[in-house]
Amino acid sequence: MTHSETHSELVETDAGTARITWHPARKARSVLAVSHGAGGGIEARDLRAIASALPAHGVTVALVEQPWRVAGKKVAPAPKTLDTGWRGVWPALAKPGLPVLAGGRSAGARVACRTATELGAAAVLALSFPLHPPGRPEKSRADELLGAGVPTLVVQGGNDPFGRPAEFPDIGRGRAKRDGTRAVVGDGWAYELVEIPFGDHSFAVPKRADIGQEEAVKRITDAVVAWTGAPGMLST
């Protein structure tokens, strides 16, 4: 893709009709495909910010609306159906012939992790990964995150009731970085975790926080820009 006009396309999947809204980079080197959560759509503040910021850095952003959202339904279907919808849009995402980074927020992040290896994703971006249901840490979904099988970036609010940064698994070979990013390296995969201080599941920060909402969103986009542009990231 070399043009820069935002445009949408409908894609037929086995779960129904999905929609991709493209935010193309003029000279794209990769595609970042990101889907929404179970309680909202692509209008989420983090998805809008990423779609606005990344194209200037050579990354085409594809915001994916699952069939249930396109159909106007208010309740997300079962995870298996979400995976089916995501699989159905993948050929359209890969059509530009560029490496595709699979991403999503909340339930969309789980979908990206579950299907990354199967679909050949170059990496995974997990925004507000729902590590467990609120108040139920024993219902951990860490296996989905750790099973992604490709380099993964988790961006998590410091006060996310679905999993605070300190609750995420550290398997012993992580390293602390000066910017607060924690990298955890395992057998053939890696994930990094970036904390957005005071952020909740939607990255909203309270008025009493040391950072404002604009700064919180900027930290999200800065982290994603740095990650997608890291030397050798797509060849890992």
mmCIF file of N, CA and C in Angstrom, residues 40-166:
data_model
loop_
_atom_site.group_PDB
_atom_site.id
_atom_site.type_symbol
_atom_site.label_atom_id
_atom_site.label_comp_id
_atom_site.label_asym_id
_atom_site.label_seq_id
_atom_site.Cartn_x
_atom_site.Cartn_y
_atom_site.Cartn_z
ATOM 1 N N GLY A 40 -17.070 -3.114 23.369
ATOM 2 C CA GLY A 40 -16.957 -1.875 22.615
ATOM 3 C C GLY A 40 -16.461 -2.140 21.218
ATOM 4 N N GLY A 41 -16.235 -1.049 20.486
ATOM 5 C CA GLY A 41 -15.807 -1.184 19.107
ATOM 6 C C GLY A 41 -14.487 -0.499 18.834
ATOM 7 N N ILE A 42 -14.257 -0.179 17.565
ATOM 8 C CA ILE A 42 -12.981 0.404 17.162
ATOM 9 C C ILE A 42 -12.870 1.880 17.519
ATOM 10 N N GLU A 43 -13.906 2.412 18.164
ATOM 11 C CA GLU A 43 -13.836 3.803 18.620
ATOM 12 C C GLU A 43 -13.096 3.943 19.949
ATOM 13 N N ALA A 44 -12.620 2.852 20.529
ATOM 14 C CA ALA A 44 -11.872 2.905 21.784
ATOM 15 C C ALA A 44 -10.684 3.854 21.666
ATOM 16 N N ARG A 45 -10.368 4.563 22.744
ATOM 17 C CA ARG A 45 -9.342 5.613 22.696
ATOM 18 C C ARG A 45 -7.979 5.100 22.265
ATOM 19 N N ASP A 46 -7.613 3.893 22.701
ATOM 20 C CA ASP A 46 -6.304 3.370 22.336
ATOM 21 C C ASP A 46 -6.251 2.965 20.865
ATOM 22 N N LEU A 47 -7.344 2.386 20.358
ATOM 23 C CA LEU A 47 -7.368 1.992 18.950
ATOM 24 C C LEU A 47 -7.353 3.214 18.036
ATOM 25 N N ARG A 48 -8.115 4.234 18.384
ATOM 26 C CA ARG A 48 -8.116 5.462 17.578
ATOM 27 C C ARG A 48 -6.733 6.095 17.562
ATOM 28 N N ALA A 49 -6.093 6.143 18.716
ATOM 29 C CA ALA A 49 -4.777 6.779 18.807
ATOM 30 C C ALA A 49 -3.736 6.020 17.995
ATOM 31 N N ILE A 50 -3.761 4.703 18.065
ATOM 32 C CA ILE A 50 -2.802 3.883 17.317
ATOM 33 C C ILE A 50 -3.015 4.050 15.817
ATOM 34 N N ALA A 51 -4.290 4.058 15.400
ATOM 35 C CA ALA A 51 -4.592 4.220 13.979
ATOM 36 C C ALA A 51 -4.144 5.577 13.467
ATOM 37 N N SER A 52 -4.151 6.570 14.326
ATOM 38 C CA SER A 52 -3.725 7.914 13.934
ATOM 39 C C SER A 52 -2.205 8.046 13.901
ATOM 40 N N ALA A 53 -1.524 7.388 14.831
ATOM 41 C CA ALA A 53 -0.081 7.602 14.987
ATOM 42 C C ALA A 53 0.796 6.699 14.133
ATOM 43 N N LEU A 54 0.423 5.450 13.970
ATOM 44 C CA LEU A 54 1.329 4.462 13.369
ATOM 45 C C LEU A 54 1.621 4.663 11.878
ATOM 46 N N PRO A 55 0.661 5.079 11.053
ATOM 47 C CA PRO A 55 0.969 5.228 9.631
ATOM 48 C C PRO A 55 2.141 6.152 9.327
ATOM 49 N N ALA A 56 2.352 7.165 10.131
ATOM 50 C CA ALA A 56 3.481 8.070 9.922
ATOM 51 C C ALA A 56 4.815 7.381 10.177
ATOM 52 N N HIS A 57 4.780 6.204 10.787
ATOM 53 C CA HIS A 57 5.989 5.452 11.097
ATOM 54 C C HIS A 57 6.110 4.198 10.239
ATOM 55 N N GLY A 58 5.431 4.177 9.112
ATOM 56 C CA GLY A 58 5.572 3.071 8.171
ATOM 57 C C GLY A 58 4.756 1.848 8.481
ATOM 58 N N VAL A 59 3.744 1.988 9.330
ATOM 59 C CA VAL A 59 2.898 0.845 9.682
ATOM 60 C C VAL A 59 1.458 1.149 9.290
ATOM 61 N N THR A 60 0.922 0.361 8.366
ATOM 62 C CA THR A 60 -0.495 0.471 8.023
ATOM 63 C C THR A 60 -1.315 -0.162 9.133
ATOM 64 N N VAL A 61 -2.326 0.545 9.597
ATOM 65 C CA VAL A 61 -3.184 0.022 10.665
ATOM 66 C C VAL A 61 -4.522 -0.404 10.074
ATOM 67 N N ALA A 62 -4.939 -1.621 10.410
ATOM 68 C CA ALA A 62 -6.226 -2.153 9.980
ATOM 69 C C ALA A 62 -7.077 -2.395 11.223
ATOM 70 N N LEU A 63 -8.113 -1.596 11.406
ATOM 71 C CA LEU A 63 -9.011 -1.773 12.541
ATOM 72 C C LEU A 63 -10.117 -2.743 12.122
ATOM 73 N N VAL A 64 -10.202 -3.838 12.840
ATOM 74 C CA VAL A 64 -11.110 -4.920 12.460
ATOM 75 C C VAL A 64 -12.326 -4.942 13.375
ATOM 76 N N GLU A 65 -13.507 -4.885 12.752
ATOM 77 C CA GLU A 65 -14.762 -5.021 13.486
ATOM 78 C C GLU A 65 -15.308 -6.426 13.265
ATOM 79 N N GLN A 66 -15.475 -7.130 14.359
ATOM 80 C CA GLN A 66 -15.978 -8.500 14.294
ATOM 81 C C GLN A 66 -17.420 -8.513 13.763
ATOM 82 N N PRO A 67 -17.831 -9.626 13.151
ATOM 83 C CA PRO A 67 -19.176 -9.712 12.579
ATOM 84 C C PRO A 67 -20.305 -9.330 13.541
ATOM 85 N N TRP A 68 -20.174 -9.672 14.806
ATOM 86 C CA TRP A 68 -21.252 -9.348 15.733
ATOM 87 C C TRP A 68 -21.425 -7.843 15.902
ATOM 88 N N ARG A 69 -20.333 -7.092 15.803
ATOM 89 C CA ARG A 69 -20.433 -5.629 15.880
ATOM 90 C C ARG A 69 -21.026 -5.062 14.600
ATOM 91 N N VAL A 70 -20.575 -5.591 13.473
ATOM 92 C CA VAL A 70 -21.097 -5.116 12.191
ATOM 93 C C VAL A 70 -22.605 -5.361 12.104
ATOM 94 N N ALA A 71 -23.061 -6.466 12.696
ATOM 95 C CA ALA A 71 -24.488 -6.812 12.676
ATOM 96 C C ALA A 71 -25.295 -6.010 13.690
ATOM 97 N N GLY A 72 -24.625 -5.193 14.506
ATOM 98 C CA GLY A 72 -25.332 -4.361 15.470
ATOM 99 C C GLY A 72 -25.704 -5.053 16.762
ATOM 100 N N LYS A 73 -25.133 -6.211 17.022
ATOM 101 C CA LYS A 73 -25.428 -6.917 18.265
ATOM 102 C C LYS A 73 -24.665 -6.290 19.431
ATOM 103 N N LYS A 74 -25.195 -6.444 20.617
ATOM 104 C CA LYS A 74 -24.602 -5.817 21.798
ATOM 105 C C LYS A 74 -23.779 -6.786 22.643
ATOM 106 N N VAL A 75 -23.940 -8.068 22.407
ATOM 107 C CA VAL A 75 -23.240 -9.072 23.208
ATOM 108 C C VAL A 75 -22.323 -9.883 22.302
ATOM 109 N N ALA A 76 -21.066 -9.995 22.703
ATOM 110 C CA ALA A 76 -20.100 -10.759 21.911
ATOM 111 C C ALA A 76 -20.406 -12.251 21.993
ATOM 112 N N PRO A 77 -20.133 -12.989 20.922
ATOM 113 C CA PRO A 77 -20.342 -14.442 20.947
ATOM 114 C C PRO A 77 -19.220 -15.153 21.695
ATOM 115 N N ALA A 78 -19.239 -16.461 21.665
ATOM 116 C CA ALA A 78 -18.229 -17.273 22.349
ATOM 117 C C ALA A 78 -16.857 -17.077 21.709
ATOM 118 N N PRO A 79 -15.775 -17.296 22.488
ATOM 119 C CA PRO A 79 -14.417 -17.152 21.946
ATOM 120 C C PRO A 79 -14.189 -17.904 20.648
ATOM 121 N N LYS A 80 -14.757 -19.102 20.526
ATOM 122 C CA LYS A 80 -14.574 -19.889 19.303
ATOM 123 C C LYS A 80 -15.104 -19.137 18.085
ATOM 124 N N THR A 81 -16.219 -18.445 18.245
ATOM 125 C CA THR A 81 -16.800 -17.683 17.137
ATOM 126 C C THR A 81 -15.966 -16.452 16.830
ATOM 127 N N LEU A 82 -15.421 -15.825 17.856
ATOM 128 C CA LEU A 82 -14.526 -14.688 17.632
ATOM 129 C C LEU A 82 -13.298 -15.120 16.840
ATOM 130 N N ASP A 83 -12.751 -16.275 17.183
ATOM 131 C CA ASP A 83 -11.597 -16.794 16.444
ATOM 132 C C ASP A 83 -11.961 -17.050 14.982
ATOM 133 N N THR A 84 -13.162 -17.559 14.752
ATOM 134 C CA THR A 84 -13.611 -17.832 13.384
ATOM 135 C C THR A 84 -13.696 -16.543 12.575
ATOM 136 N N GLY A 85 -14.245 -15.506 13.174
ATOM 137 C CA GLY A 85 -14.317 -14.219 12.485
ATOM 138 C C GLY A 85 -12.951 -13.663 12.157
ATOM 139 N N TRP A 86 -12.025 -13.785 13.090
ATOM 140 C CA TRP A 86 -10.656 -13.280 12.888
ATOM 141 C C TRP A 86 -9.941 -14.056 11.783
ATOM 142 N N ARG A 87 -10.091 -15.365 11.801
ATOM 143 C CA ARG A 87 -9.500 -16.177 10.732
ATOM 144 C C ARG A 87 -10.039 -15.757 9.368
ATOM 145 N N GLY A 88 -11.317 -15.421 9.326
ATOM 146 C CA GLY A 88 -11.946 -15.071 8.066
ATOM 147 C C GLY A 88 -11.431 -13.775 7.450
ATOM 148 N N VAL A 89 -10.973 -12.839 8.279
ATOM 149 C CA VAL A 89 -10.469 -11.572 7.731
ATOM 150 C C VAL A 89 -8.976 -11.647 7.417
ATOM 151 N N TRP A 90 -8.312 -12.692 7.881
ATOM 152 C CA TRP A 90 -6.852 -12.754 7.741
ATOM 153 C C TRP A 90 -6.368 -12.661 6.292
ATOM 154 N N PRO A 91 -6.985 -13.370 5.333
ATOM 155 C CA PRO A 91 -6.513 -13.237 3.956
ATOM 156 C C PRO A 91 -6.524 -11.795 3.451
ATOM 157 N N ALA A 92 -7.519 -11.021 3.845
ATOM 158 C CA ALA A 92 -7.564 -9.610 3.435
ATOM 159 C C ALA A 92 -6.457 -8.810 4.104
ATOM 160 N N LEU A 93 -6.132 -9.152 5.332
ATOM 161 C CA LEU A 93 -5.070 -8.452 6.053
ATOM 162 C C LEU A 93 -3.702 -8.766 5.452
ATOM 163 N N ALA A 94 -3.543 -9.999 4.976
ATOM 164 C CA ALA A 94 -2.266 -10.427 4.411
ATOM 165 C C ALA A 94 -2.123 -10.061 2.934
ATOM 166 N N LYS A 95 -3.199 -9.629 2.316
ATOM 167 C CA LYS A 95 -3.186 -9.375 0.870
ATOM 168 C C LYS A 95 -2.135 -8.358 0.423
ATOM 169 N N PRO A 96 -1.836 -7.304 1.219
ATOM 170 C CA PRO A 96 -0.796 -6.366 0.788
ATOM 171 C C PRO A 96 0.590 -6.986 0.650
ATOM 172 N N GLY A 97 0.770 -8.204 1.177
ATOM 173 C CA GLY A 97 2.059 -8.878 1.055
ATOM 174 C C GLY A 97 3.095 -8.431 2.059
ATOM 175 N N LEU A 98 2.641 -7.834 3.155
ATOM 176 C CA LEU A 98 3.540 -7.339 4.198
ATOM 177 C C LEU A 98 3.404 -8.201 5.454
ATOM 178 N N PRO A 99 4.408 -8.182 6.331
ATOM 179 C CA PRO A 99 4.250 -8.882 7.613
ATOM 180 C C PRO A 99 3.037 -8.321 8.360
ATOM 181 N N VAL A 100 2.237 -9.204 8.919
ATOM 182 C CA VAL A 100 1.045 -8.781 9.656
ATOM 183 C C VAL A 100 1.252 -9.000 11.145
ATOM 184 N N LEU A 101 1.105 -7.941 11.909
ATOM 185 C CA LEU A 101 1.144 -8.012 13.365
ATOM 186 C C LEU A 101 -0.296 -8.096 13.844
ATOM 187 N N ALA A 102 -0.629 -9.160 14.561
ATOM 188 C CA ALA A 102 -1.992 -9.358 15.046
ATOM 189 C C ALA A 102 -2.160 -8.657 16.380
ATOM 190 N N GLY A 103 -3.271 -7.942 16.518
ATOM 191 C CA GLY A 103 -3.478 -7.235 17.775
ATOM 192 C C GLY A 103 -4.931 -7.127 18.154
ATOM 193 N N GLY A 104 -5.156 -6.667 19.363
ATOM 194 C CA GLY A 104 -6.516 -6.457 19.822
ATOM 195 C C GLY A 104 -6.509 -5.898 21.230
ATOM 196 N N ARG A 105 -7.657 -5.382 21.616
ATOM 197 C CA ARG A 105 -7.806 -4.953 23.006
ATOM 198 C C ARG A 105 -8.749 -5.918 23.713
ATOM 199 N N SER A 106 -8.420 -6.261 24.948
ATOM 200 C CA SER A 106 -9.224 -7.123 25.790
ATOM 201 C C SER A 106 -9.521 -8.459 25.103
ATOM 202 N N ALA A 107 -10.792 -8.757 24.817
ATOM 203 C CA ALA A 107 -11.119 -10.035 24.173
ATOM 204 C C ALA A 107 -10.427 -10.165 22.821
ATOM 205 N N GLY A 108 -10.239 -9.040 22.124
ATOM 206 C CA GLY A 108 -9.525 -9.066 20.854
ATOM 207 C C GLY A 108 -8.072 -9.463 21.012
ATOM 208 N N ALA A 109 -7.474 -9.109 22.148
ATOM 209 C CA ALA A 109 -6.100 -9.511 22.424
ATOM 210 C C ALA A 109 -6.010 -11.018 22.632
ATOM 211 N N ARG A 110 -7.017 -11.583 23.282
ATOM 212 C CA ARG A 110 -7.033 -13.035 23.476
ATOM 213 C C ARG A 110 -7.129 -13.747 22.139
ATOM 214 N N VAL A 111 -7.977 -13.235 21.244
ATOM 215 C CA VAL A 111 -8.118 -13.834 19.917
ATOM 216 C C VAL A 111 -6.771 -13.811 19.194
ATOM 217 N N ALA A 112 -6.098 -12.651 19.228
ATOM 218 C CA ALA A 112 -4.813 -12.517 18.540
ATOM 219 C C ALA A 112 -3.790 -13.509 19.077
ATOM 220 N N CYS A 113 -3.763 -13.698 20.391
ATOM 221 C CA CYS A 113 -2.823 -14.644 20.993
ATOM 222 C C CYS A 113 -3.154 -16.085 20.606
ATOM 223 N N ARG A 114 -4.437 -16.427 20.647
ATOM 224 C CA ARG A 114 -4.838 -17.818 20.386
ATOM 225 C C ARG A 114 -4.550 -18.253 18.949
ATOM 226 N N THR A 115 -4.590 -17.318 18.013
ATOM 227 C CA THR A 115 -4.498 -17.672 16.600
ATOM 228 C C THR A 115 -3.183 -17.249 15.943
ATOM 229 N N ALA A 116 -2.280 -16.630 16.683
ATOM 230 C CA ALA A 116 -1.072 -16.038 16.084
ATOM 231 C C ALA A 116 -0.228 -17.039 15.313
ATOM 232 N N THR A 117 0.095 -18.141 15.936
ATOM 233 C CA THR A 117 0.957 -19.131 15.287
ATOM 234 C C THR A 117 0.262 -19.763 14.086
ATOM 235 N N GLU A 118 -0.984 -20.130 14.264
ATOM 236 C CA GLU A 118 -1.771 -20.757 13.200
ATOM 237 C C GLU A 118 -1.842 -19.885 11.942
ATOM 238 N N LEU A 119 -2.029 -18.575 12.138
ATOM 239 C CA LEU A 119 -2.227 -17.685 10.997
ATOM 240 C C LEU A 119 -0.927 -17.106 10.442
ATOM 241 N N GLY A 120 0.171 -17.312 11.149
ATOM 242 C CA GLY A 120 1.447 -16.792 10.683
ATOM 243 C C GLY A 120 1.681 -15.339 11.020
ATOM 244 N N ALA A 121 1.109 -14.869 12.118
ATOM 245 C CA ALA A 121 1.340 -13.491 12.547
ATOM 246 C C ALA A 121 2.806 -13.288 12.878
ATOM 247 N N ALA A 122 3.318 -12.110 12.535
ATOM 248 C CA ALA A 122 4.721 -11.809 12.832
ATOM 249 C C ALA A 122 4.927 -11.488 14.304
ATOM 250 N N ALA A 123 3.893 -10.985 14.954
ATOM 251 C CA ALA A 123 3.975 -10.590 16.357
ATOM 252 C C ALA A 123 2.562 -10.326 16.840
ATOM 253 N N VAL A 124 2.410 -10.086 18.145
ATOM 254 C CA VAL A 124 1.099 -9.810 18.729
ATOM 255 C C VAL A 124 1.167 -8.561 19.594
ATOM 256 N N LEU A 125 0.162 -7.699 19.432
ATOM 257 C CA LEU A 125 -0.022 -6.546 20.309
ATOM 258 C C LEU A 125 -1.259 -6.809 21.154
ATOM 259 N N ALA A 126 -1.077 -6.881 22.477
ATOM 260 C CA ALA A 126 -2.179 -7.161 23.392
ATOM 261 C C ALA A 126 -2.437 -5.923 24.250
ATOM 262 N N LEU A 127 -3.519 -5.240 23.969
ATOM 263 C CA LEU A 127 -3.905 -4.047 24.720
ATOM 264 C C LEU A 127 -4.916 -4.448 25.789
ATOM 265 N N SER A 128 -4.638 -4.091 27.038
ATOM 266 C CA SER A 128 -5.532 -4.438 28.149
ATOM 267 C C SER A 128 -5.879 -5.915 28.141
ATOM 268 N N PHE A 129 -4.846 -6.758 28.109
ATOM 269 C CA PHE A 129 -5.077 -8.201 28.097
ATOM 270 C C PHE A 129 -5.850 -8.607 29.350
ATOM 271 N N PRO A 130 -7.005 -9.273 29.201
ATOM 272 C CA PRO A 130 -7.807 -9.661 30.369
ATOM 273 C C PRO A 130 -7.243 -10.925 31.016
ATOM 274 N N LEU A 131 -6.261 -10.740 31.857
ATOM 275 C CA LEU A 131 -5.560 -11.875 32.458
ATOM 276 C C LEU A 131 -6.494 -12.767 33.261
ATOM 277 N N HIS A 132 -7.526 -12.165 33.856
ATOM 278 C CA HIS A 132 -8.529 -12.917 34.612
ATOM 279 C C HIS A 132 -9.780 -12.057 34.737
ATOM 280 N N PRO A 133 -10.924 -12.648 35.024
ATOM 281 C CA PRO A 133 -12.119 -11.841 35.298
ATOM 282 C C PRO A 133 -11.881 -11.004 36.553
ATOM 283 N N PRO A 134 -12.474 -9.830 36.668
ATOM 284 C CA PRO A 134 -12.289 -9.002 37.862
ATOM 285 C C PRO A 134 -12.604 -9.759 39.146
ATOM 286 N N GLY A 135 -11.671 -9.718 40.068
ATOM 287 C CA GLY A 135 -11.868 -10.379 41.352
ATOM 288 C C GLY A 135 -11.700 -11.880 41.322
ATOM 289 N N ARG A 136 -11.269 -12.429 40.186
ATOM 290 C CA ARG A 136 -11.117 -13.883 40.076
ATOM 291 C C ARG A 136 -9.727 -14.240 39.555
ATOM 292 N N PRO A 137 -8.674 -13.903 40.291
ATOM 293 C CA PRO A 137 -7.319 -14.179 39.802
ATOM 294 C C PRO A 137 -7.032 -15.653 39.581
ATOM 295 N N GLU A 138 -7.817 -16.523 40.206
ATOM 296 C CA GLU A 138 -7.597 -17.965 40.026
ATOM 297 C C GLU A 138 -8.028 -18.418 38.629
ATOM 298 N N LYS A 139 -8.808 -17.606 37.933
ATOM 299 C CA LYS A 139 -9.259 -17.922 36.566
ATOM 300 C C LYS A 139 -8.287 -17.313 35.557
ATOM 301 N N SER A 140 -7.045 -17.672 35.666
ATOM 302 C CA SER A 140 -6.008 -17.050 34.841
ATOM 303 C C SER A 140 -6.080 -17.482 33.384
ATOM 304 N N ARG A 141 -5.818 -16.509 32.496
ATOM 305 C CA ARG A 141 -5.715 -16.779 31.058
ATOM 306 C C ARG A 141 -4.281 -16.607 30.571
ATOM 307 N N ALA A 142 -3.351 -16.739 31.493
ATOM 308 C CA ALA A 142 -1.937 -16.562 31.152
ATOM 309 C C ALA A 142 -1.482 -17.530 30.075
ATOM 310 N N ASP A 143 -2.106 -18.715 30.030
ATOM 311 C CA ASP A 143 -1.685 -19.696 29.039
ATOM 312 C C ASP A 143 -1.915 -19.193 27.617
ATOM 313 N N GLU A 144 -2.951 -18.394 27.413
ATOM 314 C CA GLU A 144 -3.194 -17.832 26.083
ATOM 315 C C GLU A 144 -2.091 -16.854 25.702
ATOM 316 N N LEU A 145 -1.723 -15.999 26.635
ATOM 317 C CA LEU A 145 -0.663 -15.024 26.377
ATOM 318 C C LEU A 145 0.667 -15.731 26.132
ATOM 319 N N LEU A 146 1.004 -16.655 26.995
ATOM 320 C CA LEU A 146 2.287 -17.339 26.880
ATOM 321 C C LEU A 146 2.328 -18.291 25.694
ATOM 322 N N GLY A 147 1.166 -18.659 25.201
ATOM 323 C CA GLY A 147 1.109 -19.580 24.077
ATOM 324 C C GLY A 147 1.074 -18.907 22.718
ATOM 325 N N ALA A 148 1.192 -17.582 22.681
ATOM 326 C CA ALA A 148 1.114 -16.863 21.404
ATOM 327 C C ALA A 148 2.175 -17.355 20.424
ATOM 328 N N GLY A 149 3.363 -17.647 20.930
ATOM 329 C CA GLY A 149 4.401 -18.223 20.089
ATOM 330 C C GLY A 149 5.173 -17.240 19.239
ATOM 331 N N VAL A 150 4.893 -15.946 19.397
ATOM 332 C CA VAL A 150 5.600 -14.906 18.638
ATOM 333 C C VAL A 150 5.895 -13.741 19.582
ATOM 334 N N PRO A 151 6.813 -12.845 19.204
ATOM 335 C CA PRO A 151 7.069 -11.673 20.055
ATOM 336 C C PRO A 151 5.770 -10.928 20.346
ATOM 337 N N THR A 152 5.571 -10.594 21.603
ATOM 338 C CA THR A 152 4.297 -10.003 22.036
ATOM 339 C C THR A 152 4.546 -8.775 22.903
ATOM 340 N N LEU A 153 3.766 -7.732 22.652
ATOM 341 C CA LEU A 153 3.785 -6.548 23.499
ATOM 342 C C LEU A 153 2.447 -6.450 24.214
ATOM 343 N N VAL A 154 2.497 -6.396 25.540
ATOM 344 C CA VAL A 154 1.313 -6.164 26.360
ATOM 345 C C VAL A 154 1.367 -4.724 26.861
ATOM 346 N N VAL A 155 0.301 -3.982 26.631
ATOM 347 C CA VAL A 155 0.182 -2.631 27.193
ATOM 348 C C VAL A 155 -0.981 -2.678 28.173
ATOM 349 N N GLN A 156 -0.681 -2.436 29.448
ATOM 350 C CA GLN A 156 -1.650 -2.696 30.502
ATOM 351 C C GLN A 156 -1.784 -1.512 31.446
ATOM 352 N N GLY A 157 -3.015 -1.178 31.787
ATOM 353 C CA GLY A 157 -3.243 -0.128 32.771
ATOM 354 C C GLY A 157 -2.822 -0.560 34.156
ATOM 355 N N GLY A 158 -2.243 0.362 34.901
ATOM 356 C CA GLY A 158 -1.766 0.036 36.239
ATOM 357 C C GLY A 158 -2.859 -0.357 37.206
ATOM 358 N N ASN A 159 -4.107 0.075 36.942
ATOM 359 C CA ASN A 159 -5.238 -0.257 37.802
ATOM 360 C C ASN A 159 -6.287 -1.080 37.074
ATOM 361 N N ASP A 160 -5.856 -1.892 36.120
ATOM 362 C CA ASP A 160 -6.792 -2.703 35.347
ATOM 363 C C ASP A 160 -7.328 -3.841 36.215
ATOM 364 N N PRO A 161 -8.642 -3.869 36.501
ATOM 365 C CA PRO A 161 -9.190 -4.940 37.340
ATOM 366 C C PRO A 161 -9.143 -6.314 36.686
ATOM 367 N N PHE A 162 -8.900 -6.355 35.377
ATOM 368 C CA PHE A 162 -8.766 -7.632 34.676
ATOM 369 C C PHE A 162 -7.326 -8.169 34.730
ATOM 370 N N GLY A 163 -6.479 -7.484 35.451
ATOM 371 C CA GLY A 163 -5.090 -7.920 35.595
ATOM 372 C C GLY A 163 -4.154 -6.741 35.670
ATOM 373 N N ARG A 164 -3.620 -6.496 36.859
ATOM 374 C CA ARG A 164 -2.641 -5.419 37.009
ATOM 375 C C ARG A 164 -1.269 -5.927 36.567
ATOM 376 N N PRO A 165 -0.391 -5.033 36.144
ATOM 377 C CA PRO A 165 0.906 -5.470 35.625
ATOM 378 C C PRO A 165 1.656 -6.435 36.538
ATOM 379 N N ALA A 166 1.603 -6.202 37.844
ATOM 380 C CA ALA A 166 2.337 -7.066 38.774
ATOM 381 C C ALA A 166 1.802 -8.494 38.804
#
